[in-house]
XYZ file of C-alpha atoms in Angstrom:
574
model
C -45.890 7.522 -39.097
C -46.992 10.978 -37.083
C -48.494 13.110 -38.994
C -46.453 15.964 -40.826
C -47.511 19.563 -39.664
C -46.137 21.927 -41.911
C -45.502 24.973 -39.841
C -48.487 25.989 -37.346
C -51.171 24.649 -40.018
C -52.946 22.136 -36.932
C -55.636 21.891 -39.381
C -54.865 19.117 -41.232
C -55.646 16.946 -38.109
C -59.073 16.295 -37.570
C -60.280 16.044 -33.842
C -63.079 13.595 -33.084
C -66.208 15.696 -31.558
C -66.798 16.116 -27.856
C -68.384 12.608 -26.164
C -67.584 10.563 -29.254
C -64.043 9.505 -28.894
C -62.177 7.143 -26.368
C -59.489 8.627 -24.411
C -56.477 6.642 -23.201
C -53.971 9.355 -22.034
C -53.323 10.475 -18.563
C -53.413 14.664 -17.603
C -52.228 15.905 -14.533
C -53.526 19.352 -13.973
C -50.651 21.178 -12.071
C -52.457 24.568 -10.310
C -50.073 26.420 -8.607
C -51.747 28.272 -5.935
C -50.843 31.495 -3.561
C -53.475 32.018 -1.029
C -56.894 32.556 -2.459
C -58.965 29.556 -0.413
C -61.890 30.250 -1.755
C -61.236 30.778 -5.880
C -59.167 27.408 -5.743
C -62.268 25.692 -4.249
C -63.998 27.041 -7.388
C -61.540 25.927 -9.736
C -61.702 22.132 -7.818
C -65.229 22.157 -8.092
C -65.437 22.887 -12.181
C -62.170 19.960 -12.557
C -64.530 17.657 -10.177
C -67.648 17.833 -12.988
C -64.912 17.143 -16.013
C -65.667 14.797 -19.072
C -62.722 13.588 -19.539
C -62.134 9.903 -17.185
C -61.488 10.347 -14.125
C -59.425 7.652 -14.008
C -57.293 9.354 -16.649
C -56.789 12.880 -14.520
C -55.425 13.950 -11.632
C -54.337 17.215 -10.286
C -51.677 18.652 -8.379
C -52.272 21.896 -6.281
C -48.855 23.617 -5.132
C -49.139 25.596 -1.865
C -46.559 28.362 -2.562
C -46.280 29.493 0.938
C -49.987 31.121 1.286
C -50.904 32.053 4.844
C -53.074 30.052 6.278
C -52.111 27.226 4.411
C -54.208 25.752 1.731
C -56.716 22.766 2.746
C -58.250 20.375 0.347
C -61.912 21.435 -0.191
C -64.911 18.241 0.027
C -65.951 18.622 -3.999
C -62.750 18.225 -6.111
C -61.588 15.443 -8.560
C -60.787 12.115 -6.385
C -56.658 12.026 -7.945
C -56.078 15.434 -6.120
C -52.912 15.932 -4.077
C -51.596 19.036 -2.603
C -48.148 19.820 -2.332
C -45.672 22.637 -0.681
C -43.551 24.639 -2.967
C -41.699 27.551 -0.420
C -39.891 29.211 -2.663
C -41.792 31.788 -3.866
C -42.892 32.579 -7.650
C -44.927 31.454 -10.140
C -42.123 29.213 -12.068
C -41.055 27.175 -9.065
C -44.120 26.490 -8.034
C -44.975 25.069 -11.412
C -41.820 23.122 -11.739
C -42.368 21.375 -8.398
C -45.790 20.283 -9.553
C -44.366 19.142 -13.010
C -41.796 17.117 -10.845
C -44.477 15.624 -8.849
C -47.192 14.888 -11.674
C -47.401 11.064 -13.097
C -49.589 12.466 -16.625
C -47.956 12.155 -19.999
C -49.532 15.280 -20.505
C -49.191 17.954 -18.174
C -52.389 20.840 -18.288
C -51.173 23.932 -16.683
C -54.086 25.596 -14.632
C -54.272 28.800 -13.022
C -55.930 28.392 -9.515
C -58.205 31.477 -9.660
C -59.828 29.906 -13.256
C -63.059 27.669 -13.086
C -62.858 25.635 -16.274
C -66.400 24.456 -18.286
C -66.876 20.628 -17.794
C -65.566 20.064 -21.340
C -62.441 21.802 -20.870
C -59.864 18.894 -20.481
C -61.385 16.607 -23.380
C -61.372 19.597 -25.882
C -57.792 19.605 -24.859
C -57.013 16.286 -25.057
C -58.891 15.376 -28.135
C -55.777 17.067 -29.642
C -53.108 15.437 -28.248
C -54.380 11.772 -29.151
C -53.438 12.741 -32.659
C -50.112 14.384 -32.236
C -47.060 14.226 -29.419
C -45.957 17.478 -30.062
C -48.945 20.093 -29.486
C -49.449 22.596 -27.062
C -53.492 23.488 -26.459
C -54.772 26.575 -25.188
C -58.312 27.909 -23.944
C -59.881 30.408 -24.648
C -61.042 32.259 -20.994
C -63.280 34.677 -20.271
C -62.432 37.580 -16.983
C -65.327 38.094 -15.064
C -66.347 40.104 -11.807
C -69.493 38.221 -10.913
C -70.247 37.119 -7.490
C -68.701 33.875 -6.563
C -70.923 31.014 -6.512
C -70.932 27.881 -4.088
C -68.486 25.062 -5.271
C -71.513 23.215 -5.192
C -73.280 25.479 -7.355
C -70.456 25.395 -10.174
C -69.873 21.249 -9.740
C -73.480 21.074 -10.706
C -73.654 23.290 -13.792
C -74.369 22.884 -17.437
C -73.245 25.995 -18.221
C -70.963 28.277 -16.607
C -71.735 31.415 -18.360
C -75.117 31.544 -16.546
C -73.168 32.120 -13.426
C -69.984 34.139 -14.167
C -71.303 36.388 -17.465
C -71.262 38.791 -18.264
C -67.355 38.761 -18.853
C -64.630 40.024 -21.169
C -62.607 38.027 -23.117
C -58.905 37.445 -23.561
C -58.248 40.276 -25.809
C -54.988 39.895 -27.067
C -54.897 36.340 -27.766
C -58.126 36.685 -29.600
C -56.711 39.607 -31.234
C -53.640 37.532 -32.356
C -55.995 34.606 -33.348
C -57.919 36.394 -35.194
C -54.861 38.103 -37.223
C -53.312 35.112 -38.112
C -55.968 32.834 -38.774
C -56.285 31.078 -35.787
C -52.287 30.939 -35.939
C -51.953 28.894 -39.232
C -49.971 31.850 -40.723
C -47.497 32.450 -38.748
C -45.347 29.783 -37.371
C -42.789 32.825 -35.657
C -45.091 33.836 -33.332
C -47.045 31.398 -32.605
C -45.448 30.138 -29.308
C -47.022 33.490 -27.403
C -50.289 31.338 -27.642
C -48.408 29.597 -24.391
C -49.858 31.045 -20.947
C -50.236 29.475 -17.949
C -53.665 30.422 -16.599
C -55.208 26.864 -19.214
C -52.410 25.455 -21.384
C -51.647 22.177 -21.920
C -48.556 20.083 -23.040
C -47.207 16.717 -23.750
C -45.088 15.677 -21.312
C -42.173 14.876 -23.451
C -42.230 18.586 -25.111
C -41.483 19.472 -22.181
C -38.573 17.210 -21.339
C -36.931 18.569 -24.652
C -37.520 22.311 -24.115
C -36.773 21.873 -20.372
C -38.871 23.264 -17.378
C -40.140 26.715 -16.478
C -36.965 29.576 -16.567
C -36.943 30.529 -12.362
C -34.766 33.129 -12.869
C -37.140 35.385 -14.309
C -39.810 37.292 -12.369
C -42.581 37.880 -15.118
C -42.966 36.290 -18.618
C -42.059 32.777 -17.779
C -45.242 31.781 -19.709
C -43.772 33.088 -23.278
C -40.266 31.977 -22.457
C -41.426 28.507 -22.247
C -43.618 28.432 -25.223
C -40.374 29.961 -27.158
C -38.609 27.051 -26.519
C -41.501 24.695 -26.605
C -41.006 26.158 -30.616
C -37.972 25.900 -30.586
C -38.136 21.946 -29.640
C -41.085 21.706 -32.526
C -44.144 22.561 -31.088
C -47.619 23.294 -32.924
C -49.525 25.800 -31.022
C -53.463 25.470 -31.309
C -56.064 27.519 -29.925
C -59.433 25.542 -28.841
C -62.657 27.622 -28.949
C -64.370 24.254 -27.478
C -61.684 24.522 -24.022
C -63.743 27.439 -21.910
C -62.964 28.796 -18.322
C -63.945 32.038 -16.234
C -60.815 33.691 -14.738
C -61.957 35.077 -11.729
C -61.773 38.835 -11.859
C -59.365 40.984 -14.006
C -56.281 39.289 -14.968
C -52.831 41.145 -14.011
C -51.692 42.572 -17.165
C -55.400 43.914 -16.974
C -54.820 45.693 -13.852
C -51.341 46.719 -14.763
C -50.196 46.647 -17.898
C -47.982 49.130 -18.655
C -45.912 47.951 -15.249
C -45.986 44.736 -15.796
C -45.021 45.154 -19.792
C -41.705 47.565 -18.681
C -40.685 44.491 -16.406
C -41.399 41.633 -19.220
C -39.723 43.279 -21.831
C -36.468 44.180 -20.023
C -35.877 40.416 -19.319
C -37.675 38.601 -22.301
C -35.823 40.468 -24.658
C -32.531 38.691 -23.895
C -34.599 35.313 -24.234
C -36.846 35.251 -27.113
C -35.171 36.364 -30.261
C -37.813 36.365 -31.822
C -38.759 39.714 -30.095
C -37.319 41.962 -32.449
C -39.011 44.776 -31.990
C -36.998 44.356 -28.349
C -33.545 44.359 -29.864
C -33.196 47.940 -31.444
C -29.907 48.362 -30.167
C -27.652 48.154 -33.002
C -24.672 46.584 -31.717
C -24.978 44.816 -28.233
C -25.562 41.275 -27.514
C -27.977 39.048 -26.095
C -28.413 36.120 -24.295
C -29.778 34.482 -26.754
C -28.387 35.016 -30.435
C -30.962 35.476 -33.380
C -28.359 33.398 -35.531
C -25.938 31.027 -34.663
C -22.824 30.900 -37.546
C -21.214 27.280 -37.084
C -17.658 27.182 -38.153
C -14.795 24.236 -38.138
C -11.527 25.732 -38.156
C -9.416 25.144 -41.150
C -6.135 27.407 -41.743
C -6.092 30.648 -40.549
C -6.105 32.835 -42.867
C -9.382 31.497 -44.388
C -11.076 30.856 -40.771
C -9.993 34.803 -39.787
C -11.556 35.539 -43.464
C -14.870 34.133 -42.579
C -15.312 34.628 -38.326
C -14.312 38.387 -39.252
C -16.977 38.902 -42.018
C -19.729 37.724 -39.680
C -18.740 39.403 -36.765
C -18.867 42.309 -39.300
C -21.763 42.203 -41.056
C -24.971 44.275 -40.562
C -26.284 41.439 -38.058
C -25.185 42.197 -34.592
C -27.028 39.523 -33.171
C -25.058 36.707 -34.082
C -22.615 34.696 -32.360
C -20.069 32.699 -33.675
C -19.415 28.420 -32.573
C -15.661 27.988 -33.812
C -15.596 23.920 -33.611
C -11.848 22.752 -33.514
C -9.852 19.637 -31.819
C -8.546 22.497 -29.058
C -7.876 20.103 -26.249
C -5.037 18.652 -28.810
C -2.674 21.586 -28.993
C 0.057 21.521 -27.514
C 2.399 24.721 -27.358
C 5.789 24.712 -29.302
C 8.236 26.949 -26.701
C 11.195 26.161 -28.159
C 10.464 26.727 -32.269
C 6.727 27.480 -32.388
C 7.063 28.062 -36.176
C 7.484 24.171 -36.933
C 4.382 23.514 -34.942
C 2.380 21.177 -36.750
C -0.945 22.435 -35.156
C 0.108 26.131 -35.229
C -2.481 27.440 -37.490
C -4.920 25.555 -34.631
C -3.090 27.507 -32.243
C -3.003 31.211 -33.888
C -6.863 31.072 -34.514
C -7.528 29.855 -30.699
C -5.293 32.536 -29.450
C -6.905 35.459 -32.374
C -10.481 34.533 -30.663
C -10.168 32.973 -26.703
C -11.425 36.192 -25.802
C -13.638 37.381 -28.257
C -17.335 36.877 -26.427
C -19.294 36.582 -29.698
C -16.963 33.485 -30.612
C -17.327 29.777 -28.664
C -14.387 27.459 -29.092
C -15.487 24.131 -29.005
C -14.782 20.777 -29.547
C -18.172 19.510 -31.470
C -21.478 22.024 -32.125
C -22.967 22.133 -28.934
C -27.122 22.827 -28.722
C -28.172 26.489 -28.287
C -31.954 28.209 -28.701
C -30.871 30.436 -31.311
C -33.800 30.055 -33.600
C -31.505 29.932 -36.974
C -27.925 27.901 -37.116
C -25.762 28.935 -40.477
C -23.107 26.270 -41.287
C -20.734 28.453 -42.944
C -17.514 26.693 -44.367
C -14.049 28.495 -43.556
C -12.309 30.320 -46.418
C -15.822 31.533 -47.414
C -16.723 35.381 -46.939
C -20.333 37.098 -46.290
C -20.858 40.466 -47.648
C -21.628 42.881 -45.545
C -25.713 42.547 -45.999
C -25.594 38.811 -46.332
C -26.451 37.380 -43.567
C -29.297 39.898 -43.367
C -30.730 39.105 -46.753
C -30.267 35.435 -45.880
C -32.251 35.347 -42.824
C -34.992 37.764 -44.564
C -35.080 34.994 -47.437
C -36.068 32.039 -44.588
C -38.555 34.165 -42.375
C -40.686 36.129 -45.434
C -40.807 32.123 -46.970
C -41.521 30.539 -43.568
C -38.439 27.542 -44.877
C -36.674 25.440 -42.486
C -33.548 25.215 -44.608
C -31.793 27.730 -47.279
C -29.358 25.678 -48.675
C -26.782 27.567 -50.643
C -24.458 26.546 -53.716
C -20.807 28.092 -52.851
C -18.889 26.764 -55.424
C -18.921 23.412 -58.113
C -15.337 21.636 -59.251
C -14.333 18.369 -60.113
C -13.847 17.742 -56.604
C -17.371 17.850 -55.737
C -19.759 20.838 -54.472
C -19.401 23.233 -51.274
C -22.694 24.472 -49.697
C -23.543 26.155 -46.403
C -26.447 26.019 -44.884
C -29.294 27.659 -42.675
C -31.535 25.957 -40.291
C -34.104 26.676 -38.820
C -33.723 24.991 -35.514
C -37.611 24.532 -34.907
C -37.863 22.913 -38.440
C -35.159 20.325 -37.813
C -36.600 19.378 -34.387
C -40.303 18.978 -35.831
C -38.388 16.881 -38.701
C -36.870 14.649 -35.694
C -40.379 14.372 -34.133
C -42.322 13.218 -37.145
C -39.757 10.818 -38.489
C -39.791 7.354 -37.079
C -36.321 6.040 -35.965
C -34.528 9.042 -36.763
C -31.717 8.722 -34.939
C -30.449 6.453 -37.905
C -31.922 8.924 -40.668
C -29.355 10.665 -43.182
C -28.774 13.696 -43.944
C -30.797 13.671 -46.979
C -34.070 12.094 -44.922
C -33.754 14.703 -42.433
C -34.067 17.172 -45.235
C -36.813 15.500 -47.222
C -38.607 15.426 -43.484
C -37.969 19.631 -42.955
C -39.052 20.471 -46.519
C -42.225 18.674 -45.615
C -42.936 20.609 -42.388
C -41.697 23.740 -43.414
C -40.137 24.069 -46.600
C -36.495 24.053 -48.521
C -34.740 26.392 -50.180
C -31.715 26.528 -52.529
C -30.078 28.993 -53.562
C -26.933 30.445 -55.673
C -24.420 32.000 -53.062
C -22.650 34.619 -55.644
C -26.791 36.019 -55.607
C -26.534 36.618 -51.615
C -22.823 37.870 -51.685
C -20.756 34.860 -50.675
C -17.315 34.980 -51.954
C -14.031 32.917 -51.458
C -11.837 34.886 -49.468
C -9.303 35.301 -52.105
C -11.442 37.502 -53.649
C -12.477 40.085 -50.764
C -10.712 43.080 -49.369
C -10.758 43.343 -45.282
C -13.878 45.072 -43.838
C -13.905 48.792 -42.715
C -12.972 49.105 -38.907
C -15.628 50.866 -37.063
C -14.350 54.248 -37.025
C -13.981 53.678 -40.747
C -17.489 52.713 -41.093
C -18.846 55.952 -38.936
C -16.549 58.291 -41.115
C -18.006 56.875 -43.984
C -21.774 57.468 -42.686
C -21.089 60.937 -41.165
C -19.903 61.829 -44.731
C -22.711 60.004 -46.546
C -25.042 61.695 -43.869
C -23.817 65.305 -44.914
C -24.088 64.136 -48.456
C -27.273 63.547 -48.416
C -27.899 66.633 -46.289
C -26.097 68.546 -48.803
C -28.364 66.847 -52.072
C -31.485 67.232 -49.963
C -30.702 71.106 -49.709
C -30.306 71.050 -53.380
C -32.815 69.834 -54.306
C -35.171 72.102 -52.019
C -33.360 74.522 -54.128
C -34.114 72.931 -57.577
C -37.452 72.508 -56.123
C -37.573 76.693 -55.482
C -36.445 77.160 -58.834
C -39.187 75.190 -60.282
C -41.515 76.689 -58.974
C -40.297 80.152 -60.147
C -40.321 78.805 -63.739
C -43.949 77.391 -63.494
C -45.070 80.768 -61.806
C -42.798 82.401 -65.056
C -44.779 79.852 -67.362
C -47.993 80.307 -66.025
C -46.881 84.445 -67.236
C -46.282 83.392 -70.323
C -48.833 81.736 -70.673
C -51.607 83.737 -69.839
C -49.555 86.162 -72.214
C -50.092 83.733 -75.188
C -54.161 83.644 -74.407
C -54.474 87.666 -74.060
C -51.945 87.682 -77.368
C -54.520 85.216 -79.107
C -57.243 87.349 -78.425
C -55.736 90.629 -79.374
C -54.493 88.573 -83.282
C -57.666 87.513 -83.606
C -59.382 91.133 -82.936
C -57.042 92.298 -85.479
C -57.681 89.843 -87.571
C -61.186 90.835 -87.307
C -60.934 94.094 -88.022
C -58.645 93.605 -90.949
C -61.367 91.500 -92.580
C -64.098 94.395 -91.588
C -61.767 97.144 -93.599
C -61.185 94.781 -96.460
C -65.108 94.457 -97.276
C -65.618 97.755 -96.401
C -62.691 98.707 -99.135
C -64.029 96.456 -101.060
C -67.371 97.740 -101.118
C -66.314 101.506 -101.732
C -64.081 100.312 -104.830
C -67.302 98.798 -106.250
C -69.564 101.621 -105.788
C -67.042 104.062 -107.410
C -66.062 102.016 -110.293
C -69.966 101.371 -110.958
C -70.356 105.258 -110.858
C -68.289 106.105 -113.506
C -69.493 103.228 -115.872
C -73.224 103.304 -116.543
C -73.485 100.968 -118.659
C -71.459 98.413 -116.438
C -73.764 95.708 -115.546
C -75.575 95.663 -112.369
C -74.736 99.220 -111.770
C -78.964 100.261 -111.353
C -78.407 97.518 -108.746
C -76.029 99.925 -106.962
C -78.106 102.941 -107.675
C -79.709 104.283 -104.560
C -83.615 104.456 -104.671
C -85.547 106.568 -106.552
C -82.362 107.327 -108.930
C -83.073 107.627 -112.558
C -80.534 105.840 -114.748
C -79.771 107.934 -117.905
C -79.909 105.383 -120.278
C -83.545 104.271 -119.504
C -85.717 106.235 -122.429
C -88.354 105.752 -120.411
C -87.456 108.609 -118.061
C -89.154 111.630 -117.022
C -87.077 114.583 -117.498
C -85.450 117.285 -119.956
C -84.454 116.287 -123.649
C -80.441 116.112 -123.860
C -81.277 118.445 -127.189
C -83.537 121.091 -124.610
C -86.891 121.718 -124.827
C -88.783 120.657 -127.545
């Protein structure tokens, strides 16, 4: 049985080291090439001095109409063809060598990078142990002076001759963020560029080739679906090359970012950061609501909620048996298929809604198979799609409603989890239901959940949604509400402030009040011993004999009653 990544986690597969394995897959290097003789005789010379068999590679260089004409150089690998692409751009040429290559894995190869001698094997080391992988190098830009071919076809080490360099700073950026991808299966396709990627074969038949329509950011539109088809994305610090000179986002970003993000937005849902607008539609929907018409009343119910909701990009796959209606002129009431009929005609025209006859395969990264008669709240779909990225699951499977007749789910998949889970299981096109599920909580995880908890209701028990007008009414006035509160409480706040500024008064009041009791109190107690000391010495100066009164005499005072005292007889002289 293949091994079971769960999301981007490559690290539970163990690579054998460099020079002690034995390969038995072939790679054809594709190298699509625009002019530039004498960079792509470089980059011939460093696949000519590979590791990997020879008998196992061969490459295909793609003329796209460069003037002169490309040539063969004398030092490149012995499999090496050269074809003519004419149409111009970087996806057709790479398509036309994909047609043309005979490898089950196909290594994508810029023509202006020289890769290290141990580039391919590090790459293919990987995909001996998995079908589903896509490997990328890690490349240095440098502005040395070319070498010879013969020069780099005889090297042990290219950085001797192309460093010093700069390295790929975003990808190592985004490597290093996410440790080394492992963390975040979302985002891990943007690992897929073109300059030294490579990819099994059959990935590639699922995911389908290289979009030609666009004109930059083919690279990350692939690797999107690549994920979408259940790739695991793994950077290899072992793969090395030199690109030779500054790459173009290098030269001109800023340009070259304007013109990717206008078309990749409508591609790669996953962008969301490119999808601000809060009500138009895209290509490519973020979710996908899959629901088989029923009467309708309950189908209206449900397609109108989610059309509704607070997720504008969604689209809506109305599965029916259309091609069996048949219109009733004469007494269209007694139609037998005229609830059919009234929910084909309520939506032929609605662009968000696809009327088909079985679910038909889309990118959208997440599918929600909704049951008709059942109603999203407003935020649900929201909160439900928040619930499956923040826990990385591949399915949220979600309890509607339990009777004696049995139990009604919905569900939402994530469409990368379900085609990893058809990649790792053996035989799966006769797996159930419940093996595909064991298979997608295994490589990404599963989920249930109680629907009344995310606001799913039976329509019975909703009230219609607010038109749009409604809805900005009802923000304008919430808007001025809060304007209105926010003006109170700067207001409130004002006020506050006043009364700590009136506190602060008071208190400073109290402290200076303190002070003054307690120099009264002070002053009190000074006049009481001071009374009290007066009382004492009068009452002891009218009562000799009271005790201790010599002790309040003053010096030098005779006390009467001491016969010991100089001074006249009280009977005169003698």
């Amino acid at each position: 049985m293949t091994r079971r990544i769960r999301g981007n986690d490559y690290t539970v597969l163990d690579p054998p080291p460099l020079g002690a394995w034995t390969p038995s897959l072939r790679v054809s290097i594709v190298v699509p090439a625009y002019n530039g003789q004498d960079k792509l005789d470089l980059a011939l010379a460093g696949l000519a001095a590979q590791t990997y068999p020879e008998e196992l590679l061969e490459v295909v260089v793609v003329d796209n109409g460069s003037s002169p004409a490309l040539r063969m150089p004398e030092i490149r690998p012995a499999d090496t063809r050269l074809i003519v692409c004419d149409t111009p751009g970087r996806a057709n040429a790479r398509n036309a060598g994909l047609a043309a290559a005979t490898g089950e894995i196909i290594h994508w190869l810029d023509s202006d990078v020289v890769a290290d001698r141990h580039e391919v094997e590090a790459h293919m080391r990987w995909h001996h142990l998995a079908s589903y992988l896509v490997v990328t190098s890690y490349l240095r830009f440098t502005t040395a002076a070319l070498p010879s071919p013969a020069v780099v076809a005889g090297a042990d080490d290219l950085a001797k001759l192309f460093e010093p360099a700069e390295p790929h700073e975003w990808l190592v950026d985004l490597v290093e963020r996410t440790n080394g991808l492992t963390e975040t299966p979302n985002r891990a396709f943007s690992l897929h560029v073109g300059g030294a990627t490579s990819v099994n074969r059959g990935l590639i038949e699922a995911a389908g080739p290289m979009d030609e329509e666009l004109i930059l950011g083919q690279d990350t539109e692939m690797g999107y679906r690549l994920a979408q088809a259940g790739a695991v994305f793994i950077p290899e610090p072992l793969a090395r090359g030199f690109h030779l000179g500054p790459s173009m986002r290098m030269r001109d970003k800023q340009p070259i970012d304007r013109v990717s993000h206008a078309l990749i937005g409508d591609r790669v849902p996953q962008y969301r950061w490119l999808r601000a607008h809060p009500s138009r539609q895209w290509k490519v929907p973020y979710l996908e609501v899959a629901v088989r018409a029923e009467g309708y009343e309950e189908t209206r119910a449900t397609v109108d909620a989610v059309l509704a909701g607070t997720v504008p990009d969604v689209s809506v796959l109305l599965t029916g048996p259309w091609d069996t209606m048949e219109p009733e002129r004469r007494a269209p009431l007694t139609n037998p298929r005229l609830d059919l009929t009234l929910i084909h005609g309520h939506y032929a025209y609605e662009g968000r809604v696809r009327l088909t006859a079985a679910e038909a395969e889309r990118l959208a990264p997440f599918r929600l198979r909704l049951p008709a008669g059942w109603v999203p709240g407003e935020d649900t779909l929201a909160r439900l799609l928040d619930l499956a990225v923040e826990g990385g699951h591949g399915l949220v499977g979600i309890l509607l409603a339990e009777t004696a007749d049995g139990v009604t789910t919905a569900r939402l998949e994530r469409r990368a989890a379900f085609a990893r889970a058809a990649l790792v299981m053996e035989r799966h096109e006769e797996a159930s239901s419940y093996e595909y599920d064991e298979a997608v909580d295994d490589v990404y995880g599963a989920l249930w959940i109680d629907g009344e908890t995310l606001g799913f209701l039976p329509a019975s028990e909703t009230t219609p949604g607010k038109g749009r007008r409604m809805a900005y009414r009802a923000r304008l006035e919430t808007e001025a509400e809060v304007v209105k509160l926010t003006k109170e409480v700067e207001r409130l706040r004002g006020q506050v402030g006043k009364w700590r500024e009136e506190a602060g008064r008071w208190r400073k009041s109290a402290v200076d009040l303190r002070r003054e009791v307690g120099g009264l109190r002070r002053e009190v107690t000074a006049l009481k011993a001071g009374r009290l000391r007066s009382v004492i010495k009068r009452i002891s100066a009218r009562r000799p004999g009271l005790p201790g009164a010599a002790a309040t005499a003053g010096p030098g005072t005779a006390t009467p009653a001491d016969p010991g005292t100089e001074g006249p007889s009280p009977n005169g002289p003698a």
